[in-house]
PDB file of C-alpha atoms in Angstrom:
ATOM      1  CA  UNK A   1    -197.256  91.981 267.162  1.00 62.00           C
ATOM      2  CA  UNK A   2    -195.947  88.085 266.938  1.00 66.00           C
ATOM      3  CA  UNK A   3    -198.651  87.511 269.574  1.00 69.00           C
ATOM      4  CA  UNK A   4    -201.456  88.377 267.277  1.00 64.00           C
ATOM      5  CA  UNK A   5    -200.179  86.654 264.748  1.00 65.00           C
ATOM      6  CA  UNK A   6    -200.264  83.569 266.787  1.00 64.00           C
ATOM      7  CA  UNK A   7    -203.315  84.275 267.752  1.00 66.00           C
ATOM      8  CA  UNK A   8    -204.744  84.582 264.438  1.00 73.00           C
ATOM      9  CA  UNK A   9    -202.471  83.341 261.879  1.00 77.00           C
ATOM     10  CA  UNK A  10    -204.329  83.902 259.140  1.00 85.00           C
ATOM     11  CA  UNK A  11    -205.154  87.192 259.087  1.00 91.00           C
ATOM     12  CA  UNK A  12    -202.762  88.803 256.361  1.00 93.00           C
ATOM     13  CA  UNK A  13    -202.801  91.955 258.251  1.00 93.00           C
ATOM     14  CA  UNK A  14    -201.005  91.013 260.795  1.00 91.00           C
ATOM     15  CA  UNK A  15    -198.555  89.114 259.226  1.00 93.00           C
ATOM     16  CA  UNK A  16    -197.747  91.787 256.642  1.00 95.00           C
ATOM     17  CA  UNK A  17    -197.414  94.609 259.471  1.00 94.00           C
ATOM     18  CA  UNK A  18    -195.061  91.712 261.635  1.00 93.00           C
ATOM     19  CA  UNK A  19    -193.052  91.265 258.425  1.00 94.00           C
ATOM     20  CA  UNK A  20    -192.293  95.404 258.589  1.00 96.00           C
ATOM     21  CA  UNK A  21    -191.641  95.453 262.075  1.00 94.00           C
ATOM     22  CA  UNK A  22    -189.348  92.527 261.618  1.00 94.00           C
ATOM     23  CA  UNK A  23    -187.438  94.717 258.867  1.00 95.00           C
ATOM     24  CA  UNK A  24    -187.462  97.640 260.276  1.00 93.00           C
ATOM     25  CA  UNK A  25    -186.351  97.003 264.086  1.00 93.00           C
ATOM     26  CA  UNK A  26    -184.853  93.755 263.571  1.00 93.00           C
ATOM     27  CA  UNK A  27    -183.631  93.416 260.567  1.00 92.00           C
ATOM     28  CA  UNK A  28    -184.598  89.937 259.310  1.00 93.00           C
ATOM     29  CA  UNK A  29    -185.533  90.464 255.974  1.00 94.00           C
ATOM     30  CA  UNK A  30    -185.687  86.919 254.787  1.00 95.00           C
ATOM     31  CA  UNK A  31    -188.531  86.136 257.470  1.00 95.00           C
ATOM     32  CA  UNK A  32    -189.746  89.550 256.670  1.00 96.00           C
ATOM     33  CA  UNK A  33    -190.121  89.142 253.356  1.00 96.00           C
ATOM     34  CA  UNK A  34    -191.636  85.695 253.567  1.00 96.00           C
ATOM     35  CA  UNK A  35    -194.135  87.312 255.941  1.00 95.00           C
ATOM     36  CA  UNK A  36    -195.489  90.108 253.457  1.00 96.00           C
ATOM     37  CA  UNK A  37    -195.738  87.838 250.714  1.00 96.00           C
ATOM     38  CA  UNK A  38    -198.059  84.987 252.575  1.00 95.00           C
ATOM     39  CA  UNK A  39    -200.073  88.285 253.411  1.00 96.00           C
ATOM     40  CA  UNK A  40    -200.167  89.726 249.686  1.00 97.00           C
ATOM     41  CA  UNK A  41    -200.547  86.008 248.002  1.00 96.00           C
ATOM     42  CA  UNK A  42    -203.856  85.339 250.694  1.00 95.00           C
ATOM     43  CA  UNK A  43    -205.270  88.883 249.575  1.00 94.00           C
ATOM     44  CA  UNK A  44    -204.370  90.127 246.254  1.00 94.00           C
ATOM     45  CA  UNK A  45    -206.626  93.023 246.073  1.00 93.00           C
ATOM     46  CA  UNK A  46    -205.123  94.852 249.767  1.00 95.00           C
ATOM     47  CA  UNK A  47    -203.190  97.884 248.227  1.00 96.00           C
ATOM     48  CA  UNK A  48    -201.716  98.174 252.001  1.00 97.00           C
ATOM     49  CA  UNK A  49    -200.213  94.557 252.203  1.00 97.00           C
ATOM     50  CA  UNK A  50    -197.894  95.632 248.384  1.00 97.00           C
ATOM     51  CA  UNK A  51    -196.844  98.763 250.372  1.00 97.00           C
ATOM     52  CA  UNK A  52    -195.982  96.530 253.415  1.00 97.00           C
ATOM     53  CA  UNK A  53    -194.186  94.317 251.273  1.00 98.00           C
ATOM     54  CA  UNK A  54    -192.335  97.821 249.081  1.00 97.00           C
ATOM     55  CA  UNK A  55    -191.371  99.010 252.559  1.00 96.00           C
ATOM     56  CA  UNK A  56    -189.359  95.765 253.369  1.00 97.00           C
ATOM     57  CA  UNK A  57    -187.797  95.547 249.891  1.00 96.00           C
ATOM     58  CA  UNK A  58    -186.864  99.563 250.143  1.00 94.00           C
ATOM     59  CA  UNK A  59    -185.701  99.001 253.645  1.00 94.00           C
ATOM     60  CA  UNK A  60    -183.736  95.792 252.802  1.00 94.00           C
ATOM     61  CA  UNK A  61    -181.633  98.049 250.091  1.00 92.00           C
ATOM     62  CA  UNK A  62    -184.018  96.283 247.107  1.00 94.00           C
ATOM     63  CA  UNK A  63    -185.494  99.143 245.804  1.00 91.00           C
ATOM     64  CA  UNK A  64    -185.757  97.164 241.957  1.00 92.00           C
ATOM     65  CA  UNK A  65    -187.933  94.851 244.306  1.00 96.00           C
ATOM     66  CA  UNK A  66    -189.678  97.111 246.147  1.00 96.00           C
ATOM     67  CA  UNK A  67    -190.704  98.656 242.791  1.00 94.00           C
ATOM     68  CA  UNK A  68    -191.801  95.351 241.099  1.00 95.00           C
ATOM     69  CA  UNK A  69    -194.112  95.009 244.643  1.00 96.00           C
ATOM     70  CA  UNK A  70    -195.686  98.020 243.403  1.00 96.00           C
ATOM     71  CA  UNK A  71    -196.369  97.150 240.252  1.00 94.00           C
ATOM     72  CA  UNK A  72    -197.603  93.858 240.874  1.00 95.00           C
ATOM     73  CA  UNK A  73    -200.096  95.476 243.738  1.00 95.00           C
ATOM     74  CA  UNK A  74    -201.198  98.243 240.731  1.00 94.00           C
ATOM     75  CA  UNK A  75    -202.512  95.373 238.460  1.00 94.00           C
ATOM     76  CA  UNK A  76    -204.639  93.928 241.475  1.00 92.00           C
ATOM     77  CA  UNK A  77    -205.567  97.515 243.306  1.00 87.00           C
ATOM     78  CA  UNK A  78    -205.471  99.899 240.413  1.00 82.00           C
ATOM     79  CA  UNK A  79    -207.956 102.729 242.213  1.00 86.00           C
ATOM     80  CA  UNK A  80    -205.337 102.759 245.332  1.00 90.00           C
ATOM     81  CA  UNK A  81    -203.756 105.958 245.063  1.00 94.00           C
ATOM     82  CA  UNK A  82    -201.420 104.913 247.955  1.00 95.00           C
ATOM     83  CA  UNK A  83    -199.684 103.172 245.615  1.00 95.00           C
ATOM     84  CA  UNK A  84    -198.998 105.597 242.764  1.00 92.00           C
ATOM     85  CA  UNK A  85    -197.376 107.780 245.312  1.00 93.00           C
ATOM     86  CA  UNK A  86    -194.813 105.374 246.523  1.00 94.00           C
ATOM     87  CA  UNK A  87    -194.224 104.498 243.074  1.00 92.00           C
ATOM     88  CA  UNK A  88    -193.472 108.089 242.435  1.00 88.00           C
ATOM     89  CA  UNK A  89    -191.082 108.270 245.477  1.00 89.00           C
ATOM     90  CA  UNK A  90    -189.021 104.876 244.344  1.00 87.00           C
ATOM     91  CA  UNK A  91    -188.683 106.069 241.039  1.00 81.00           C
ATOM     92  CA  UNK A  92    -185.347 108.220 240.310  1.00 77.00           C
ATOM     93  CA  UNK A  93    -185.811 111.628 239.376  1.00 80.00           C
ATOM     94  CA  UNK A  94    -183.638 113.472 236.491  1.00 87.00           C
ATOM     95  CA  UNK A  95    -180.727 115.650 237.671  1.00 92.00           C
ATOM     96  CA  UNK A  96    -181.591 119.590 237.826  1.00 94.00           C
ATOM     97  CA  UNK A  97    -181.332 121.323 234.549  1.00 94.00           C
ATOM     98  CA  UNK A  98    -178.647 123.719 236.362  1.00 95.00           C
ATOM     99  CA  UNK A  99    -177.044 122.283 239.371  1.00 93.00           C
ATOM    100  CA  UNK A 100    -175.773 125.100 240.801  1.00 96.00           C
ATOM    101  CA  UNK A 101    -179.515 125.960 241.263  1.00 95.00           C
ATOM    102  CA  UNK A 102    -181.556 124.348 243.860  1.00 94.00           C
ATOM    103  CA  UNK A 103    -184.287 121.934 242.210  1.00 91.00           C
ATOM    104  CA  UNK A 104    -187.220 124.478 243.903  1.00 93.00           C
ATOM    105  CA  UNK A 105    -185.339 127.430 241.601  1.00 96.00           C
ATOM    106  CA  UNK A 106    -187.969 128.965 238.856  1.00 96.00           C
ATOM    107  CA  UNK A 107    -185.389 128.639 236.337  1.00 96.00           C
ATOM    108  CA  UNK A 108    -184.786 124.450 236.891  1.00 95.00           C
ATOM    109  CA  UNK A 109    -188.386 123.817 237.467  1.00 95.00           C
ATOM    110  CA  UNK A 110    -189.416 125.697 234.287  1.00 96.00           C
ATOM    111  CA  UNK A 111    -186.708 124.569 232.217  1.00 96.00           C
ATOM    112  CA  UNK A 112    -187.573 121.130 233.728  1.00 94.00           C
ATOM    113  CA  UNK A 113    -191.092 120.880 232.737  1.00 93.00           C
ATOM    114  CA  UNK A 114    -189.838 121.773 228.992  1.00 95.00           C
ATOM    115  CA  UNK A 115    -187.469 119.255 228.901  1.00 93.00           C
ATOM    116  CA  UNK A 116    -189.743 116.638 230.315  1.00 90.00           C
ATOM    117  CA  UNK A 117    -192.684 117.625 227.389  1.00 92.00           C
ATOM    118  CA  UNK A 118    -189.722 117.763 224.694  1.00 92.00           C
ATOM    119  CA  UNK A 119    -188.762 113.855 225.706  1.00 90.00           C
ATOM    120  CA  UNK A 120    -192.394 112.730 226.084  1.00 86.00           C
ATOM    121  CA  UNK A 121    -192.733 114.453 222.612  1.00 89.00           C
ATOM    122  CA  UNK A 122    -189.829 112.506 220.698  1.00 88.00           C
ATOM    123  CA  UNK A 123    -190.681 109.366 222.835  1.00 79.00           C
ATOM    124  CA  UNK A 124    -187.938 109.381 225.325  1.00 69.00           C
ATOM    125  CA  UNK A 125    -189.539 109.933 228.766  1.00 56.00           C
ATOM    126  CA  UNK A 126    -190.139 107.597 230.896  1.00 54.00           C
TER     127      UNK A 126
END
């Protein structure tokens, strides 16, 4: 992977993919990080290069950061659906109605969905 990039260092692409390999097997997620963003500032509109960048923040521990990533890549790549799922998966789910139950239950996920349409009713959803 670090040979492509020398071999063509400005295609985003690569950098962005070298920055996740960097996190993921290596752990350096300063040069990691500096990697993804180069890639995501020289093209704004690449929904992959804001999940490259999410994926180094979420593997780094920075899941506020990872989540900001996402955002940020929304504005520029709103029709990428890619990027509305992660968001979905960083974002931190409400407890079950009944914990005892299992979250699949009929009961919690009924229950659930009422509670979620009674908060987005009085506002409080998010």
């Amino acid at each position: 992977m670090r040979r492509a990039v020398d071999l063509d260092k400005n295609n985003p692409y690569y950098m962005s993919y070298l920055g996740v390999v960097l996190a993921r097997s290596e752990g350096k997620w300063g040069e990691a990080e500096r990697l993804c963003d180069s890639a995501v500032r020289m093209k704004r509109n690449q929904a992959q290069l804001y999940l490259n960048l999410a994926e180094v923040y979420a593997a780094a521990g920075r899941r506020e950061d990872a989540r900001e990533a996402l955002e940020s890549g929304l504005k520029f790549a709103r029709r990428d659906v890619r990027l509305t799922i992660a968001m979905n998966k960083l974002t931190q789910r409400r407890s079950p109605v009944f914990s005892f139950l299992s979250r699949r239950h009929p009961l919690n996920r009924q229950l659930g969905m009422l509670r979620h349409r009674t908060m987005r009713l009085f506002g409080q959803a998010s």
